[in-house]
Amino acid sequence: MSRDAFAQLLRVARRRRFAATLAPALPWVAVAAALAWRLGHGRPALIAASAVAALLLALAGAWWSSRALDRSWLQRHLDASQPQLEDSSALLADDGASLPPLARLQRDRILQRLPSAAVAGVRTPWPLAPILASAAAAALLIAAILPWPAASPADASPDGSDTRAAAATTPVAIELLEYRLGITPPAYTRLPGREEAVLDAKVPEGATLAWTLRFNTPPDAVALEFIDGRRIALERDGGHWRADAVAGQPGLYRIVASASLPWRDDALHRIDVIRDLPPSIRVTAPARTLSLRTPGQRRWTLDFEAEDDHGLAASAAMHLTMTEGSGEDIRFRDEVRQLGGRGDRHRRRFSHQLDLDALGLAEGDDLIVYFVVHDNRPGRAQSARSASHILRWPPPQAGEDSGMDGVLQKVLPAYFASQRRIIIDAEALIAARPQLEDEAFGARSDAIAVDQRLLRLRYGQFLGEESEGAPTLPSAARIDADDLPPPPILLPTSDAEDEADAWREMVSAAQDRARGHDGDDDSGPAGKATGDGEGHGHGHAPGAAPPPGEPGRTGFGEAGDVLEEFGHVHDIPEAATLLAPKTRALLRRALGEMWQSELALRQARPRDALPAANRALVLVKEIQQADRIHLARTGTGLPPVDFGRRLSGDREGIASRRAPLAPALLEEDVPAALWRALAAPPGDGSIDPGALQAWLAANGERSSDPLAVMAAVDAVQRDPACDDCRARLRALLWPLTRPPTAAPLQRTGPDAAGKAYLDALPGDGGE
């Protein structure tokens, strides 16, 4: 109850403050109404609006002043003016249940002593003096406004009527009082129609536009004239003029009225047409355009999405093409299926599974699929086609036969990952390490190592490494494998050649022991036969008989003998002569780095493999730039130099070497021509807006706003002397112009020293 009494005192104080503040401001509401009546020529709407605005301003000021009185102000006022409250009026603003017992007892005592609003003195006294002063000032100001400006005798007619009022009712020109534009989009877009009080609009393609105009004085004829030559005549319907048209292309137009009174509105209005875009299609499955059928695969899943701005057709077409046969006997079989999609009309998702057995797909056949979607545009629907996706069933691999080695080849070619691709895969594997298990991480690292190995072997072929391991050396005799030391595994390092030399020496010593003589004794026939032999080191000399007791020489046609006598060894690095020594050294270093990278990848350490892989990439790029072939330039056919005439100054019979420059035939650039014409003084008649309009129609994609360009052209045509209009048009044309073709510069003439030298030549000719 105490809180209600305390709040009642606060409300009384605020009401009195609100009224005391509002009273001096009310006379000025009348001043605002009188001023609006005089300036607005007695328009009631303007008078009412001015009075309401002034009243609202006064009410806002009074309310703001009353809100300054809050609970703190009331507590301070009661404690200062009422001693019986014992400075405890703050207890009245709180709920008694939340107070301690002693405070609650004090609160009850203060409540009994709380005075009424009249006794408490919370009401603000009325400001009589300010109210009277404000009213007097407002009355004087109203008295000065009402007779101003005074009517002159010239404005009065002989019969006493006001000529200004009569002139106000008589129009001096035709004015457009009301205009509305109705827009009805095509039905297939399902966009709502609208009618707005505008003359500029953006409408969908094919929308129906309906203009409704009303003038202060009915003209004789009204038309809409477009700057591209189109004209739409309006028909009179009572006091309005109406016309309908279909928006097929954007344009600029102005309203033209024919009447006895002048029509002064020549503003341009624009209609922007939003084109209906064709649908878009995105295939999500399969992810690649070429897929190979896996063993046991019976179905092929196809999934794609289509989007359109206004709506898609309910179904999409799936075109199937199947190839059958091989070689020259290939047959094609086409089929079209309709697929239903899921989703709304703007975005649909299509899914389908093809039964490969039902299609009759066999080994060696291809299945080609692409999709076609249409939008819901009636009559001339737009379509979009996806890329073709191929499912290939590879033919069976030809079986290898021991007697047909080297004859059968694989059907598919071998593909190698580049060194850069290996580095990218290794970096991706390092980034994905936290999400992979140890087994999966090791498997992916080993797969990258396989790519590194294949690439290393590919480059190793240029150094004679036809296979991994030690090279196969030619032998002059068959030696038991137990008698020879195991061949070393040649790593692509700097000491690989030394290891190969040592192993070849051991093989030679073992061959000598197999022939029954010491390796240091080369005096016998066997020693002569096992010499260099024609400088190739291929064993015995041609026609020499094998040493007695030498095993392995079984007879004519033995494969090893033929290779030794007539073949060259190319699986030894020293025998590979395809590359220059410097290039071979770089390639050997690159193979060494590739081997180190493969080793780290095999051990599931891709981070340790990256430095070696990057060094290998640098070496490979250096190898690519190592050798260059320079060919002599031929075909010049220069005449022989006559040394007898050198430095003689005799120019008889010497034609000018300066070739004439033929003018380049460039296609005339319309924006550039108009841009140059605008730089000339106005009035020369060189501006051809029709050519620019035709150019914009054919090259509209080069301009972001063709209508703005045409509007600037129209402004220049209507006022050729307008410098701002010409500057604006030049600024719009500059981005559309083509850059000029670079032309060769003529050789500058000789300077003073050059002329002196040329003049001195004839004088020295006799010496």
mmCIF file of N, CA, C and O in Angstrom, residues 6-22 62-74 122-124:
data_model
loop_
_atom_site.group_PDB
_atom_site.id
_atom_site.type_symbol
_atom_site.label_atom_id
_atom_site.label_comp_id
_atom_site.label_asym_id
_atom_site.label_seq_id
_atom_site.Cartn_x
_atom_site.Cartn_y
_atom_site.Cartn_z
ATOM 1 N N PHE A 6 3.149 6.205 -2.519
ATOM 2 C CA PHE A 6 4.350 6.860 -3.005
ATOM 3 C C PHE A 6 4.262 7.098 -4.515
ATOM 4 O O PHE A 6 4.604 8.175 -5.009
ATOM 5 N N ALA A 7 3.775 6.090 -5.273
ATOM 6 C CA ALA A 7 3.623 6.245 -6.718
ATOM 7 C C ALA A 7 2.556 7.267 -7.063
ATOM 8 O O ALA A 7 2.666 7.980 -8.066
ATOM 9 N N GLN A 8 1.502 7.369 -6.222
ATOM 10 C CA GLN A 8 0.461 8.363 -6.474
ATOM 11 C C GLN A 8 1.013 9.774 -6.350
ATOM 12 O O GLN A 8 0.709 10.661 -7.162
ATOM 13 N N LEU A 9 1.850 10.016 -5.344
ATOM 14 C CA LEU A 9 2.472 11.326 -5.206
ATOM 15 C C LEU A 9 3.349 11.643 -6.425
ATOM 16 O O LEU A 9 3.383 12.783 -6.907
ATOM 17 N N LEU A 10 4.087 10.627 -6.934
ATOM 18 C CA LEU A 10 4.945 10.856 -8.089
ATOM 19 C C LEU A 10 4.129 11.167 -9.336
ATOM 20 O O LEU A 10 4.491 12.045 -10.135
ATOM 21 N N ARG A 11 2.980 10.507 -9.531
ATOM 22 C CA ARG A 11 2.129 10.780 -10.700
ATOM 23 C C ARG A 11 1.548 12.178 -10.637
ATOM 24 O O ARG A 11 1.467 12.876 -11.659
ATOM 25 N N VAL A 12 1.143 12.614 -9.450
ATOM 26 C CA VAL A 12 0.592 13.966 -9.309
ATOM 27 C C VAL A 12 1.650 15.007 -9.649
ATOM 28 O O VAL A 12 1.383 15.988 -10.350
ATOM 29 N N ALA A 13 2.873 14.773 -9.204
ATOM 30 C CA ALA A 13 3.940 15.726 -9.490
ATOM 31 C C ALA A 13 4.245 15.782 -10.980
ATOM 32 O O ALA A 13 4.475 16.865 -11.544
ATOM 33 N N ARG A 14 4.259 14.644 -11.649
ATOM 34 C CA ARG A 14 4.557 14.629 -13.082
ATOM 35 C C ARG A 14 3.445 15.282 -13.902
ATOM 36 O O ARG A 14 3.721 15.987 -14.891
ATOM 37 N N ARG A 15 2.181 15.047 -13.526
ATOM 38 C CA ARG A 15 1.083 15.663 -14.282
ATOM 39 C C ARG A 15 1.133 17.183 -14.184
ATOM 40 O O ARG A 15 0.907 17.889 -15.165
ATOM 41 N N ARG A 16 1.436 17.696 -12.961
ATOM 42 C CA ARG A 16 1.487 19.141 -12.820
ATOM 43 C C ARG A 16 2.668 19.719 -13.624
ATOM 44 O O ARG A 16 2.530 20.765 -14.267
ATOM 45 N N ARG A 17 3.814 19.045 -13.614
ATOM 46 C CA ARG A 17 4.950 19.529 -14.390
ATOM 47 C C ARG A 17 4.647 19.485 -15.898
ATOM 48 O O ARG A 17 5.023 20.400 -16.637
ATOM 49 N N PHE A 18 3.950 18.438 -16.386
ATOM 50 C CA PHE A 18 3.600 18.331 -17.804
ATOM 51 C C PHE A 18 2.697 19.473 -18.230
ATOM 52 O O PHE A 18 2.910 20.119 -19.265
ATOM 53 N N ALA A 19 1.656 19.762 -17.420
ATOM 54 C CA ALA A 19 0.723 20.833 -17.775
ATOM 55 C C ALA A 19 1.397 22.198 -17.706
ATOM 56 O O ALA A 19 1.151 23.079 -18.556
ATOM 57 N N ALA A 20 2.270 22.397 -16.705
ATOM 58 C CA ALA A 20 2.933 23.689 -16.567
ATOM 59 C C ALA A 20 3.907 23.943 -17.708
ATOM 60 O O ALA A 20 4.156 25.097 -18.075
ATOM 61 N N THR A 21 4.465 22.908 -18.263
ATOM 62 C CA THR A 21 5.384 23.090 -19.389
ATOM 63 C C THR A 21 4.644 23.253 -20.704
ATOM 64 O O THR A 21 5.077 23.992 -21.601
ATOM 65 N N LEU A 22 3.500 22.572 -20.880
ATOM 66 C CA LEU A 22 2.760 22.618 -22.142
ATOM 67 C C LEU A 22 2.012 23.928 -22.325
ATOM 68 O O LEU A 22 1.837 24.392 -23.463
ATOM 69 N N ALA A 62 7.026 18.805 -23.241
ATOM 70 C CA ALA A 62 6.406 18.692 -21.924
ATOM 71 C C ALA A 62 6.625 17.305 -21.319
ATOM 72 O O ALA A 62 6.872 17.174 -20.104
ATOM 73 N N TRP A 63 6.513 16.302 -22.135
ATOM 74 C CA TRP A 63 6.736 14.936 -21.602
ATOM 75 C C TRP A 63 8.181 14.758 -21.131
ATOM 76 O O TRP A 63 8.443 14.153 -20.099
ATOM 77 N N TRP A 64 9.113 15.290 -21.883
ATOM 78 C CA TRP A 64 10.533 15.177 -21.492
ATOM 79 C C TRP A 64 10.790 15.910 -20.169
ATOM 80 O O TRP A 64 11.559 15.440 -19.328
ATOM 81 N N SER A 65 10.119 17.063 -19.979
ATOM 82 C CA SER A 65 10.298 17.795 -18.720
ATOM 83 C C SER A 65 9.693 17.037 -17.543
ATOM 84 O O SER A 65 10.259 17.035 -16.440
ATOM 85 N N SER A 66 8.536 16.389 -17.745
ATOM 86 C CA SER A 66 7.906 15.653 -16.636
ATOM 87 C C SER A 66 8.686 14.403 -16.264
ATOM 88 O O SER A 66 8.663 13.983 -15.099
ATOM 89 N N ARG A 67 9.390 13.794 -17.219
ATOM 90 C CA ARG A 67 10.143 12.586 -16.902
ATOM 91 C C ARG A 67 11.372 12.881 -16.055
ATOM 92 O O ARG A 67 12.011 11.961 -15.538
ATOM 93 N N ALA A 68 11.708 14.164 -15.909
ATOM 94 C CA ALA A 68 12.838 14.501 -15.038
ATOM 95 C C ALA A 68 12.516 14.260 -13.570
ATOM 96 O O ALA A 68 13.423 14.177 -12.733
ATOM 97 N N LEU A 69 11.234 14.177 -13.226
ATOM 98 C CA LEU A 69 10.822 13.897 -11.855
ATOM 99 C C LEU A 69 10.756 12.388 -11.670
ATOM 100 O O LEU A 69 9.886 11.720 -12.219
ATOM 101 N N ASP A 70 11.658 11.830 -10.893
ATOM 102 C CA ASP A 70 11.692 10.398 -10.666
ATOM 103 C C ASP A 70 11.602 10.114 -9.172
ATOM 104 O O ASP A 70 11.351 11.007 -8.340
ATOM 105 N N ARG A 71 11.811 8.866 -8.766
ATOM 106 C CA ARG A 71 11.697 8.461 -7.360
ATOM 107 C C ARG A 71 12.762 9.142 -6.495
ATOM 108 O O ARG A 71 12.492 9.513 -5.342
ATOM 109 N N SER A 72 13.938 9.278 -7.026
ATOM 110 C CA SER A 72 14.991 9.933 -6.241
ATOM 111 C C SER A 72 14.622 11.379 -5.931
ATOM 112 O O SER A 72 14.851 11.879 -4.811
ATOM 113 N N TRP A 73 14.067 12.079 -6.938
ATOM 114 C CA TRP A 73 13.623 13.465 -6.688
ATOM 115 C C TRP A 73 12.555 13.524 -5.611
ATOM 116 O O TRP A 73 12.579 14.398 -4.724
ATOM 117 N N LEU A 74 11.560 12.599 -5.658
ATOM 118 C CA LEU A 74 10.476 12.612 -4.669
ATOM 119 C C LEU A 74 11.003 12.301 -3.267
ATOM 120 O O LEU A 74 10.570 12.909 -2.269
ATOM 121 N N VAL A 122 4.175 18.635 -3.776
ATOM 122 C CA VAL A 122 4.804 18.045 -4.945
ATOM 123 C C VAL A 122 4.290 18.657 -6.236
ATOM 124 O O VAL A 122 4.831 18.399 -7.312
ATOM 125 N N ARG A 123 3.212 19.449 -6.168
ATOM 126 C CA ARG A 123 2.659 20.058 -7.371
ATOM 127 C C ARG A 123 3.441 21.322 -7.711
ATOM 128 O O ARG A 123 3.622 22.207 -6.866
ATOM 129 N N THR A 124 3.873 21.382 -8.988
ATOM 130 C CA THR A 124 4.612 22.545 -9.464
ATOM 131 C C THR A 124 3.659 23.736 -9.585
ATOM 132 O O THR A 124 2.564 23.598 -10.158
#
